[in-house]
Tab-separated table of C-alpha atoms in Angstrom:
chain	number	residue	atom	x	y	z
A	46	ILE	CA	0.000	0.000	0.000
A	47	VAL	CA	2.800	2.419	0.862
A	48	SER	CA	4.651	1.651	-2.386
A	49	ARG	CA	1.567	1.795	-4.576
A	50	PHE	CA	-0.139	4.859	-3.163
A	51	ILE	CA	2.678	6.903	-1.616
A	52	VAL	CA	6.148	6.139	-3.015
A	53	LEU	CA	5.177	5.730	-6.645
A	54	PRO	CA	3.061	8.921	-6.814
A	55	ILE	CA	5.939	10.867	-5.232
A	56	PHE	CA	8.239	9.605	-8.012
A	57	HIS	CA	5.715	10.649	-10.641
A	58	ILE	CA	5.307	14.123	-9.116
A	59	SER	CA	9.075	14.471	-9.086
A	60	ARG	CA	9.183	13.244	-12.724
A	61	LEU	CA	11.399	10.324	-11.846
A	62	GLY	CA	11.148	7.240	-13.991
A	63	LYS	CA	8.597	6.727	-16.736
A	64	VAL	CA	6.080	9.586	-17.008
A	65	ILE	CA	3.172	10.259	-19.356
A	66	ASN	CA	3.108	13.097	-21.936
A	67	HIS	CA	0.508	15.847	-22.210
A	68	GLU	CA	-1.625	13.993	-24.776
A	69	GLN	CA	-1.873	10.932	-22.521
A	70	ALA	CA	-2.809	13.157	-19.579
A	71	ALA	CA	-5.499	14.822	-21.699
A	72	GLU	CA	-6.989	11.425	-22.576
A	73	ILE	CA	-7.146	10.487	-18.836
A	74	ILE	CA	-8.849	13.791	-17.964
A	75	GLY	CA	-11.217	13.310	-20.887
A	76	LYS	CA	-12.466	10.037	-19.417
A	77	HIS	CA	-13.848	11.959	-16.435
A	78	PHE	CA	-14.795	15.215	-18.229
A	79	LEU	CA	-16.228	14.382	-21.654
A	80	ASP	CA	-16.813	18.040	-22.558
A	81	VAL	CA	-13.203	18.851	-21.865
A	82	LYS	CA	-11.551	15.980	-23.752
A	83	ASP	CA	-11.714	17.361	-27.345
A	84	VAL	CA	-11.140	20.977	-26.345
A	85	LEU	CA	-8.062	20.068	-24.300
A	86	LEU	CA	-6.595	17.910	-27.111
A	87	ASN	CA	-7.223	20.644	-29.718
A	88	THR	CA	-5.569	23.208	-27.456
A	89	LEU	CA	-2.476	21.014	-27.082
A	90	GLN	CA	-2.336	20.504	-30.863
A	91	LEU	CA	-2.619	24.246	-31.565
A	92	HIS	CA	0.153	24.879	-29.018
A	93	LYS	CA	2.347	22.392	-30.878
A	94	ILE	CA	1.612	24.150	-34.222
A	95	GLU	CA	2.276	27.553	-32.648
A	96	SER	CA	5.736	26.377	-31.698
A	97	SER	CA	6.521	26.022	-35.448
A	98	LYS	CA	7.743	29.312	-37.024
A	99	ASP	CA	6.278	28.507	-40.436
A	100	ASN	CA	2.673	29.323	-39.450
A	101	ASN	CA	0.693	32.452	-38.602
A	102	SER	CA	1.208	32.503	-34.852
A	103	ASP	CA	-1.293	35.339	-34.207
A	104	LEU	CA	-4.192	33.384	-35.611
A	105	ILE	CA	-3.217	30.261	-33.690
A	106	HIS	CA	-2.758	32.237	-30.463
A	107	ALA	CA	-6.257	33.704	-30.800
A	108	SER	CA	-7.696	30.205	-31.272
A	109	ILE	CA	-5.928	28.976	-28.123
A	110	ASP	CA	-7.351	31.879	-26.070
A	111	GLN	CA	-10.841	31.074	-27.274
A	112	LYS	CA	-10.553	27.432	-26.227
A	113	ILE	CA	-9.083	28.431	-22.822
A	114	LYS	CA	-12.239	30.461	-22.089
A	115	HIS	CA	-14.269	27.317	-22.726
A	116	LEU	CA	-12.138	25.358	-20.235
A	117	GLN	CA	-12.604	27.844	-17.376
A	118	ALA	CA	-15.983	26.545	-16.043
A	119	PHE	CA	-16.071	22.914	-14.767
A	120	HIS	CA	-16.247	21.121	-11.395
A	121	PHE	CA	-13.878	18.431	-10.227
A	122	SER	CA	-16.767	16.763	-8.339
A	123	ASP	CA	-18.190	15.841	-11.736
A	124	ALA	CA	-15.337	13.388	-12.093
A	125	VAL	CA	-16.798	11.170	-9.364
A	126	ASP	CA	-19.243	8.639	-10.783
A	127	PHE	CA	-21.255	7.240	-7.895
A	128	LYS	CA	-22.934	4.732	-10.163
A	129	ASN	CA	-19.656	2.957	-10.678
A	130	ASN	CA	-19.246	2.620	-6.898
A	131	LYS	CA	-22.550	0.842	-6.366
A	132	LYS	CA	-20.871	-2.438	-7.123
A	133	TYR	CA	-18.908	-2.128	-3.873
A	134	LEU	CA	-22.022	-1.603	-1.706
A	135	PRO	CA	-22.627	-5.343	-0.989
A	136	TYR	CA	-19.188	-5.541	0.553
A	137	ALA	CA	-20.008	-2.700	2.985
A	138	VAL	CA	-23.352	-4.101	4.183
A	139	PRO	CA	-22.037	-6.972	6.438
A	140	PRO	CA	-19.665	-4.742	8.484
A	141	MET	CA	-22.392	-2.116	8.894
A	142	LEU	CA	-24.913	-4.746	10.037
A	143	PHE	CA	-22.366	-6.129	12.514
A	144	LEU	CA	-21.706	-2.686	14.004
A	145	LEU	CA	-25.440	-1.968	14.228
A	146	MET	CA	-26.177	-5.264	16.001
A	147	ALA	CA	-23.249	-4.727	18.364
A	148	LEU	CA	-24.561	-1.269	19.308
A	149	LEU	CA	-28.026	-2.728	19.974
A	150	ILE	CA	-26.948	-5.845	21.885
A	151	SER	CA	-23.867	-4.590	23.757
A	152	PRO	CA	-23.143	-0.883	23.269
A	153	SER	CA	-20.177	-1.007	25.641
A	154	LEU	CA	-18.393	-3.270	23.166
A	155	ILE	CA	-18.085	-0.319	20.796
A	156	ILE	CA	-18.479	2.717	23.033
A	157	SER	CA	-16.101	1.807	25.871
A	158	PRO	CA	-12.971	1.257	23.744
A	159	SER	CA	-13.774	4.360	21.699
A	160	LYS	CA	-14.218	6.436	24.836
A	161	ARG	CA	-10.880	5.277	26.239
A	162	ILE	CA	-9.111	6.148	23.002
A	163	ILE	CA	-10.683	9.592	22.796
A	164	ASN	CA	-10.183	10.416	26.509
A	165	HIS	CA	-6.752	8.897	26.783
A	166	ASN	CA	-5.730	11.249	29.641
A	167	GLU	CA	-8.416	9.946	32.012
A	168	VAL	CA	-8.094	7.013	34.419
A	169	PHE	CA	-10.635	4.251	33.738
A	170	GLU	CA	-11.623	1.435	36.039
A	171	ARG	CA	-10.277	-1.910	35.051
A	172	PRO	CA	-13.226	-4.245	34.356
A	173	ALA	CA	-13.728	-6.209	37.531
A	174	PRO	CA	-16.141	-8.905	38.752
A	175	PHE	CA	-17.318	-6.450	41.419
A	176	LYS	CA	-18.179	-2.775	41.659
A	177	ILE	CA	-16.625	-0.292	44.091
A	178	ILE	CA	-19.101	2.358	45.280
A	179	VAL	CA	-18.031	5.367	47.374
A	180	MET	CA	-21.022	6.082	49.618
A	181	ASN	CA	-20.113	9.610	50.753
A	182	GLU	CA	-22.569	12.124	49.281
A	183	LYS	CA	-19.918	14.855	49.246
A	184	LEU	CA	-16.187	14.416	49.366
A	185	GLN	CA	-15.640	17.604	51.344
A	186	ALA	CA	-13.734	17.884	54.598
A	187	VAL	CA	-13.109	20.720	57.029
A	188	GLU	CA	-9.507	21.850	57.223
A	189	GLN	CA	-7.570	20.132	60.035
A	190	ASP	CA	-10.485	17.762	60.683
A	191	ASP	CA	-10.722	14.015	60.089
A	192	PHE	CA	-12.708	12.580	57.193
A	193	THR	CA	-13.997	9.005	56.829
A	194	VAL	CA	-14.373	7.486	53.363
A	195	LYS	CA	-17.124	4.840	53.237
A	196	VAL	CA	-17.075	2.212	50.504
A	197	LYS	CA	-19.563	-0.482	49.457
A	198	ILE	CA	-18.852	-3.519	47.249
A	199	GLU	CA	-21.431	-4.895	44.811
A	200	GLY	CA	-21.045	-7.910	42.552
A	201	ASP	CA	-20.965	-11.680	42.341
A	202	GLU	CA	-17.387	-11.872	43.590
A	203	ILE	CA	-16.434	-9.988	46.778
A	204	PRO	CA	-12.752	-9.257	47.533
A	205	ALA	CA	-11.367	-10.292	50.904
A	206	GLN	CA	-9.805	-6.880	51.599
A	207	LEU	CA	-9.839	-3.349	50.238
A	208	PHE	CA	-6.995	-0.847	50.184
A	209	ILE	CA	-7.010	2.893	49.673
A	210	GLN	CA	-4.123	4.457	47.784
A	211	SER	CA	-3.173	8.068	48.451
A	212	ASN	CA	0.100	9.984	48.056
A	213	GLN	CA	1.775	6.878	46.585
A	214	ALA	CA	1.003	4.818	49.685
A	215	ASN	CA	-1.489	2.015	50.305
A	216	TYR	CA	-3.570	1.808	53.485
A	217	ARG	CA	-5.732	-1.092	54.564
A	218	MET	CA	-9.398	-0.143	54.918
A	219	GLU	CA	-11.350	-1.137	58.018
A	220	LYS	CA	-13.835	-3.899	57.330
A	221	GLU	CA	-17.331	-3.346	58.747
A	222	SER	CA	-18.947	-6.296	56.977
A	223	ASN	CA	-18.381	-8.389	53.867
A	224	ILE	CA	-19.384	-5.484	51.641
A	225	LEU	CA	-18.799	-2.355	53.772
A	226	TYR	CA	-15.410	-0.736	54.374
A	227	ASN	CA	-14.163	2.586	55.667
A	228	TYR	CA	-10.942	4.522	56.107
A	229	THR	CA	-10.355	7.752	58.057
A	230	PHE	CA	-7.951	10.430	56.854
A	231	ARG	CA	-6.518	12.300	59.835
A	232	ASN	CA	-6.000	16.051	60.119
A	233	LEU	CA	-6.471	16.906	56.460
A	234	GLN	CA	-4.591	20.042	55.383
A	235	GLN	CA	-5.061	20.098	51.596
A	236	ASN	CA	-7.030	18.512	48.761
A	237	THR	CA	-6.386	14.762	48.830
A	238	LYS	CA	-6.713	12.319	45.931
A	239	PHE	CA	-7.261	8.609	46.466
A	240	ILE	CA	-8.001	5.356	44.623
A	241	VAL	CA	-9.702	2.276	46.062
A	242	ASN	CA	-8.125	-0.993	44.917
A	243	ALA	CA	-8.640	-4.680	45.522
A	244	ASP	CA	-7.131	-7.752	43.847
A	245	LYS	CA	-5.291	-5.533	41.349
A	246	TYR	CA	-8.506	-3.813	40.343
A	247	ASN	CA	-8.577	-0.028	40.765
A	248	SER	CA	-11.454	2.390	41.053
A	249	LYS	CA	-11.424	5.760	39.397
A	250	GLU	CA	-9.603	8.590	41.138
A	251	TYR	CA	-11.518	10.587	43.749
A	252	THR	CA	-10.629	13.921	45.365
A	253	ILE	CA	-11.469	15.093	48.888
A	254	SER	CA	-11.892	18.865	48.731
A	255	ILE	CA	-10.736	20.796	51.782
A	256	LEU	CA	-12.972	23.612	53.037
A	257	PRO	CA	-10.989	26.370	54.793
A	258	LYS	CA	-11.956	26.615	58.448
A	259	PRO	CA	-12.256	30.045	60.100
A	260	VAL	CA	-9.900	30.197	63.063
A	261	ILE	CA	-9.089	32.778	65.742
A	262	LEU	CA	-5.302	32.670	65.936
A	263	SER	CA	-4.966	35.096	68.856
A	264	PHE	CA	-6.544	38.177	70.381
A	265	ASP	CA	-5.621	41.114	72.587
A	266	ILE	CA	-7.714	43.181	75.004
A	267	LEU	CA	-6.593	46.766	75.609
A	268	ALA	CA	-7.949	48.202	78.869
A	269	ASP	CA	-8.111	51.999	78.947
A	270	TYR	CA	-8.913	52.885	82.568
A	271	PRO	CA	-10.887	55.979	83.653
A	272	ALA	CA	-8.703	59.062	83.950
A	273	TYR	CA	-9.446	59.586	87.649
A	274	LEU	CA	-7.739	56.269	88.456
A	275	ASN	CA	-4.430	57.569	87.143
A	276	ARG	CA	-3.568	54.082	85.853
A	277	LYS	CA	-1.756	53.340	82.624
A	278	SER	CA	-3.549	51.417	79.916
A	279	GLU	CA	-2.994	47.668	80.119
A	280	ASN	CA	-2.931	44.980	77.446
A	281	PHE	CA	-4.154	41.415	78.016
A	282	ALA	CA	-2.855	38.927	75.412
A	283	ASN	CA	-4.985	35.826	74.783
A	284	THR	CA	-6.797	36.340	78.100
A	285	GLY	CA	-10.544	36.107	77.731
A	286	ASP	CA	-11.687	36.582	81.346
A	287	VAL	CA	-10.694	39.974	82.744
A	288	THR	CA	-11.499	42.053	85.824
A	289	VAL	CA	-11.530	45.831	85.411
A	290	PRO	CA	-12.819	48.894	87.297
A	291	ILE	CA	-16.156	50.352	86.330
A	292	GLY	CA	-15.984	52.740	83.358
A	293	THR	CA	-13.008	50.982	81.759
A	294	HIS	CA	-12.971	51.158	77.953
A	295	LEU	CA	-12.073	47.736	76.538
A	296	THR	CA	-10.884	47.206	72.954
A	297	TRP	CA	-10.745	43.660	71.582
A	298	LYS	CA	-8.548	42.921	68.569
A	299	PHE	CA	-8.992	39.466	67.006
A	300	TYR	CA	-6.422	38.010	64.612
A	301	THR	CA	-8.032	35.331	62.458
A	302	ARG	CA	-7.475	33.119	59.427
A	303	GLU	CA	-9.915	32.315	56.618
A	304	THR	CA	-12.534	34.464	58.384
A	305	GLN	CA	-14.962	36.775	56.623
A	306	LYS	CA	-17.480	37.429	59.416
A	307	LEU	CA	-17.193	37.927	63.181
A	308	LEU	CA	-20.140	38.335	65.554
A	309	PHE	CA	-19.572	39.838	69.014
A	310	ARG	CA	-22.215	39.416	71.717
A	311	ILE	CA	-22.026	41.367	75.000
A	312	GLY	CA	-24.595	42.904	77.330
A	313	GLY	CA	-27.438	41.194	75.449
A	314	LYS	CA	-26.467	42.849	72.144
A	315	LEU	CA	-25.147	41.055	69.071
A	316	ASN	CA	-22.948	43.127	66.755
A	317	GLU	CA	-21.391	42.144	63.446
A	318	VAL	CA	-17.826	43.403	63.530
A	319	LYS	CA	-16.350	44.764	60.315
A	320	ALA	CA	-12.823	43.737	59.438
A	321	GLU	CA	-10.312	46.491	60.095
A	322	LYS	CA	-8.046	44.797	57.571
A	323	SER	CA	-7.760	41.301	56.165
A	324	ASN	CA	-8.553	38.769	58.922
A	325	THR	CA	-8.304	41.406	61.701
A	326	PHE	CA	-11.421	42.494	63.619
A	327	VAL	CA	-11.668	45.228	66.277
A	328	GLN	CA	-14.522	45.812	68.769
A	329	SER	CA	-14.732	48.343	71.636
A	330	TYR	CA	-17.057	48.569	74.632
A	331	ARG	CA	-17.186	50.630	77.841
A	332	MET	CA	-17.809	48.398	80.824
A	333	MET	CA	-20.239	49.732	83.413
A	334	VAL	CA	-21.475	46.358	84.674
A	335	GLY	CA	-20.020	42.875	84.530
A	336	SER	CA	-21.153	40.777	81.599
A	337	PRO	CA	-20.318	37.572	79.729
A	338	TYR	CA	-19.352	37.930	76.074
A	339	SER	CA	-18.997	35.532	73.179
A	340	VAL	CA	-17.373	35.555	69.748
A	341	ILE	CA	-18.707	33.712	66.690
A	342	ILE	CA	-16.747	33.496	63.421
A	343	GLY	CA	-17.619	32.295	59.924
A	344	ASN	CA	-16.831	32.409	56.214
A	345	GLN	CA	-18.500	31.458	52.931
A	346	TYR	CA	-18.544	27.787	53.963
A	347	PHE	CA	-19.402	28.082	57.659
A	348	SER	CA	-21.836	30.600	59.152
A	349	SER	CA	-20.950	29.870	62.796
A	350	ARG	CA	-18.045	27.516	62.981
A	351	ASP	CA	-16.815	28.172	66.544
A	352	SER	CA	-17.877	30.214	69.542
A	353	LEU	CA	-15.718	31.550	72.351
A	354	SER	CA	-17.330	32.520	75.659
A	355	TYR	CA	-15.675	34.611	78.373
A	356	LEU	CA	-16.579	36.931	81.254
A	357	VAL	CA	-15.730	40.536	82.114
A	358	ASN	CA	-15.901	41.254	85.862
A	359	VAL	CA	-16.423	44.905	86.765
A	360	ILE	CA	-15.270	46.286	90.100
A	361	PRO	CA	-17.840	48.860	91.297
A	362	ASP	CA	-16.589	52.240	92.489
A	363	LEU	CA	-17.399	51.877	96.223
A	364	PHE	CA	-17.118	54.664	98.758
A	365	PRO	CA	-14.062	54.628	101.013
A	366	SER	CA	-14.663	53.135	104.435
A	367	ILE	CA	-13.679	54.144	107.934
A	368	SER	CA	-14.032	52.440	111.284
A	369	VAL	CA	-13.050	54.085	114.609
A	370	GLU	CA	-12.874	52.947	118.208
A	371	GLU	CA	-12.890	55.515	120.995
A	372	PHE	CA	-11.216	55.075	124.385
A	373	LYS	CA	-11.467	57.425	127.422
A	374	ASP	CA	-8.661	58.050	129.787
A	375	SER	CA	-9.327	56.227	133.045
A	376	VAL	CA	-8.125	59.258	135.068
A	377	TYR	CA	-9.023	62.276	132.907
A	378	ASP	CA	-12.458	62.154	131.311
A	379	ASN	CA	-11.596	64.960	128.900
A	380	ARG	CA	-8.882	62.956	127.246
A	381	LEU	CA	-10.015	60.718	124.351
A	382	TYR	CA	-8.019	58.170	122.370
A	383	TYR	CA	-8.937	56.890	118.908
A	384	GLN	CA	-7.842	53.858	116.936
A	385	GLY	CA	-9.259	53.392	113.455
A	386	THR	CA	-8.905	51.874	109.999
A	387	VAL	CA	-9.458	53.570	106.646
A	388	LYS	CA	-9.412	52.010	103.185
A	389	ASP	CA	-10.306	52.674	99.570
A	390	ASP	CA	-9.770	50.690	96.389
A	391	TYR	CA	-7.911	53.507	94.679
A	392	GLY	CA	-6.221	55.422	97.495
A	393	LEU	CA	-6.864	58.214	100.023
A	394	SER	CA	-5.449	61.708	100.110
A	395	LYS	CA	-6.350	63.135	103.528
A	396	LEU	CA	-7.749	62.243	106.936
A	397	VAL	CA	-8.887	64.988	109.322
A	398	PHE	CA	-10.417	65.287	112.772
A	399	ALA	CA	-13.192	67.951	112.691
A	400	TRP	CA	-15.332	69.472	115.416
A	401	THR	CA	-17.842	72.203	116.180
A	402	VAL	CA	-18.706	73.836	119.506
A	403	SER	CA	-22.278	74.908	120.440
A	404	LYS	CA	-22.334	77.410	123.295
A	405	ALA	CA	-24.897	76.916	126.027
A	406	GLY	CA	-27.921	79.215	125.843
A	407	VAL	CA	-27.320	80.282	122.236
A	408	GLU	CA	-30.151	79.372	119.821
A	409	ASN	CA	-29.337	78.520	116.195
A	410	PRO	CA	-25.711	79.472	116.471
A	411	SER	CA	-23.543	79.631	113.362
A	412	LEU	CA	-21.029	76.901	114.055
A	413	GLU	CA	-17.470	77.108	112.830
A	414	VAL	CA	-15.972	73.792	111.745
A	415	LYS	CA	-12.441	73.393	112.930
A	416	THR	CA	-10.153	70.601	111.717
A	417	ARG	CA	-6.873	68.976	112.470
A	418	GLU	CA	-5.186	66.715	109.892
A	419	VAL	CA	-4.279	63.214	110.948
A	420	ALA	CA	-1.091	61.635	109.641
A	421	LEU	CA	-1.813	59.353	106.690
A	422	ASP	CA	0.346	57.277	104.318
A	423	LYS	CA	-1.091	58.104	100.896
A	424	SER	CA	0.635	55.161	99.217
A	425	LEU	CA	-1.466	52.598	101.100
A	426	LEU	CA	-4.985	51.600	100.158
A	427	GLN	CA	-5.744	50.380	103.680
A	428	GLN	CA	-4.114	51.455	106.923
A	429	GLN	CA	-4.600	52.068	110.639
A	430	PHE	CA	-4.381	55.417	112.347
A	431	PHE	CA	-4.193	56.655	115.928
A	432	TYR	CA	-5.328	60.004	117.315
A	433	PHE	CA	-5.479	61.741	120.715
A	434	MET	CA	-7.782	64.607	121.683
A	435	ASP	CA	-7.856	66.613	124.929
A	436	MET	CA	-11.258	68.306	125.113
A	437	SER	CA	-9.974	70.762	127.741
A	438	THR	CA	-7.876	72.416	125.023
A	439	LEU	CA	-11.069	73.530	123.287
A	440	PHE	CA	-11.862	75.955	126.136
A	441	VAL	CA	-15.453	74.859	126.468
A	442	GLN	CA	-17.712	75.848	129.368
A	443	PRO	CA	-20.244	73.796	131.308
A	444	GLY	CA	-23.298	73.211	129.134
A	445	ASP	CA	-21.415	73.633	125.857
A	446	GLU	CA	-21.833	70.870	123.275
A	447	VAL	CA	-18.957	69.595	121.148
A	448	LYS	CA	-19.674	67.575	117.982
A	449	TYR	CA	-16.667	65.900	116.410
A	450	TYR	CA	-15.989	63.437	113.597
A	451	PHE	CA	-13.288	61.996	111.343
A	452	GLU	CA	-13.408	62.753	107.646
A	453	ILE	CA	-11.479	60.983	104.852
A	454	PHE	CA	-10.919	62.219	101.279
A	455	ARG	CA	-10.222	60.398	98.031
A	456	TRP	CA	-7.295	61.810	96.150
A	457	TYR	CA	-9.194	62.001	92.836
A	458	SER	CA	-12.482	63.521	94.002
A	459	ASN	CA	-14.250	65.316	96.824
A	460	SER	CA	-15.916	62.138	98.047
A	461	ARG	CA	-15.647	61.784	101.797
A	462	ILE	CA	-16.873	59.627	104.633
A	463	PHE	CA	-17.490	60.738	108.206
A	464	TYR	CA	-17.240	59.270	111.639
A	465	ARG	CA	-19.387	61.592	113.770
A	466	LYS	CA	-19.945	61.865	117.515
A	467	SER	CA	-21.069	64.523	119.997
A	468	TYR	CA	-19.340	65.368	123.261
A	469	ILE	CA	-21.240	67.439	125.835
A	470	CYS	CA	-19.341	69.085	128.647
């Protein structure tokens, strides 16, 4: 076939060996185009006469041009005579009938090999006496989670054991029954391809798609204390439960991964926090009362993947306290001794002993408050103090009334607490 239909025609095209002349070629063309045969032969003859110098070349040249115009309109398809090919039709009928019957009785006999040839890049299951069915509806796993592949065997012959091949390694599947198997992939980090095989028969290739899981990597809480406390701002790293004074302004900053939405619930309110930048969310709140709070994160695959719950304890701003014990001198009644304790959560600035004197027989007197400061260590939040008072130094007369008390002051405000008592001469 190669010699007859390839090599020999190449020799003829290259004019190697025996070739035909123009008249022979015209006769061959004339067999297929009857209208062309005589015109083409006459044209060749006139061309041969024109080559002779003894004749009127102008007249001959005009005749050739006229015949060329006649040769301009013809179709090569006219050379094909379908009637002559009818004699080969009986030879084509048996193969066509065989193909038609094969398609009707067993289409896979024709379609399967053709499909494998056309899709040569795909992996096809080797024909086996059993069928491997992956029962998972979706081969999707959460990032860093485990995923169990469940397989069922159907067929007349059941293999004794199944294996799962992934990352060029084979793993034995756990047998639940004669036809049910499973295998668990641990801590999946990326898309994973696998093939189920048994007795040298392989299934098609499957892929477990990994869904990115929203994760809170870390978070900080910045505590900005009220100005009157004179305390520097403080940062709590990865500490969810905090205790702060009332009025503290807290700012949470969450650093996340694969997170598109963050919900922050505190004080009965649920707020959706907008991302300050990619995977970073910031939420602020001024704490006036203690409250639990929770954080919920999500992305396009998970609306509420995880929830963190913590508690903010708020220390109320209590008044300073004072307690005093009074002792009288066993010999001199006018001499009084005091022992007391003062305390405040944020410090005290001053402690004074104050008194007023009401003269006997004077109605609605305008009383002048006199004070004496008691020594106090301002660096301590709680401390004891001692004080001595000799009432005779006040120059009171019989019938006069003396009212006296201790008064403490906070350093950051005018808040004060009294210990009051009256002394009548």
